[in-house]
Amino acid sequence: MKKIIITIDGYSSCGKSTVARQLAKELNYIFIDSGAMYRAITLYFLQNKVNLHDEAAVNTALAAINLSFVFNATTGKSDMYLNEVNVEIAIREMYISDNVSTVAADAAVREFAVAQQRKIGEQKGIVMDGRDIGTTVFPNAELKIFMTADIDVRVERRYKEVVAANAGITREEVKQNLAMRDHLDSTRAISPLRKADDALVLDNSNLTMAEQLTLVLQWVNERI
Ligand code: C5P
């Protein structure tokens, strides 16, 4: 059976990673969460007080960053490593969510992350989720999915995900963060979030996980 590249782009907290993970499991593909890469870069930039307006400082910082994904047998997912340190939990904190879209809009940061994403894609048999995967990273991907869902559905899902790690957080704060990121991600100059012309739209506001998987597997089967 032919191995393909599947891209999943869309707004924040639409469940992109969930679909990507389900697909990767069903097809025995590698799942890459490209957002985790931008989050890890943001963590490094904040830890090292890198000034985004200082091009030389940004380039020096990027040269010192080594990103890798390591499979975690306990969770059954890949964890993000930054310079050999597992940062999977640290990158999900709210202060990273509040800063990541600004860091991800930087040209040098995007060039750095996209080069690594394309390298991973050389092997095919991958599902990658993000914002610009179908438009910029893999414009020739065999299957492109663009996900969307009602904002209140997204807030509720995201709230449940982050409440444990961010004590006292409110739904309103989660909603503000999603709206802010969607705005920055879709209006930035380089590789803004948008549906690729040949992407299939998946609105999962009213779909169960099982229904959603059935639908995307049908799209995959039409292409392999
Ligand atoms: O997917 P996740 O919500 O973790 O992504 C965090 C942020 O990383 C996004 O809001 C966006 O600013 C950035 N990102 C991006 N391009 C990607 C993936 C994520 O700019 N391909």
CSV table of C-alpha atoms and ligand atoms in Angstrom, one decimal, residues 9 11-13 16-17 33-36 38-39 92 97 100-102 104-105 110 117 129-133 137 158 181-182 184-185 188 191, ligand 1:
chain,number,residue,atom,x,y,z
A,9,ASP,CA,-4.3,22.5,9.5
A,11,TYR,CA,-7.8,26.9,14.1
A,12,SER,CA,-6.5,26.4,17.7
A,13,SER,CA,-8.1,23.6,19.6
A,16,LYS,CA,-6.3,18.4,15.0
A,17,SER,CA,-3.9,16.5,17.2
A,33,ASP,CA,2.7,17.9,16.2
A,34,SER,CA,4.4,20.9,14.5
A,35,GLY,CA,2.8,23.3,17.1
A,36,ALA,CA,5.0,21.6,19.8
A,38,TYR,CA,7.0,26.3,17.9
A,39,ARG,CA,6.1,26.0,21.6
A,92,ARG,CA,1.5,23.3,27.4
A,97,SER,CA,0.3,29.8,24.7
A,100,VAL,CA,3.8,31.3,20.9
A,101,SER,CA,2.0,33.1,18.0
A,102,THR,CA,4.3,36.1,18.2
A,104,ALA,CA,5.9,31.8,15.3
A,105,ALA,CA,5.4,34.9,13.2
A,110,ARG,CA,9.5,29.7,10.6
A,117,GLN,CA,9.4,19.5,9.2
A,129,ASP,CA,-0.8,18.9,12.1
A,130,GLY,CA,-0.3,22.7,12.4
A,131,ARG,CA,-1.3,25.9,10.6
A,132,ASP,CA,0.7,26.0,7.3
A,133,ILE,CA,1.4,22.3,6.7
A,137,VAL,CA,5.4,22.8,4.4
A,158,ARG,CA,-9.3,23.4,25.5
A,181,ARG,CA,-3.9,33.1,18.5
A,182,ASP,CA,-6.4,32.6,15.7
A,184,LEU,CA,-2.3,36.4,14.9
A,185,ASP,CA,-2.0,33.1,13.1
A,188,ARG,CA,0.7,37.2,10.0
A,191,SER,CA,2.5,31.5,5.9
B,1,C5P,O1,-0.9,23.5,17.5
B,1,C5P,P1,-0.7,24.4,18.7
B,1,C5P,O2,-2.0,25.1,19.1
B,1,C5P,O3,0.0,23.8,19.8
B,1,C5P,O4,0.3,25.5,18.1
B,1,C5P,C1,0.7,26.6,18.9
B,1,C5P,C2,1.0,27.8,18.0
B,1,C5P,O5,2.1,27.5,17.1
B,1,C5P,C3,-0.1,28.2,17.0
B,1,C5P,O6,-1.0,29.1,17.7
B,1,C5P,C4,0.7,29.0,16.0
B,1,C5P,O7,1.0,30.3,16.4
B,1,C5P,C5,2.0,28.2,15.9
B,1,C5P,N1,2.1,27.3,14.8
B,1,C5P,C6,2.4,27.7,13.6
B,1,C5P,N2,2.5,26.9,12.5
B,1,C5P,C7,2.3,25.6,12.7
B,1,C5P,C8,2.0,25.1,13.9
B,1,C5P,C9,1.8,25.9,15.0
B,1,C5P,O8,2.6,29.0,13.4
B,1,C5P,N3,2.5,24.8,11.6
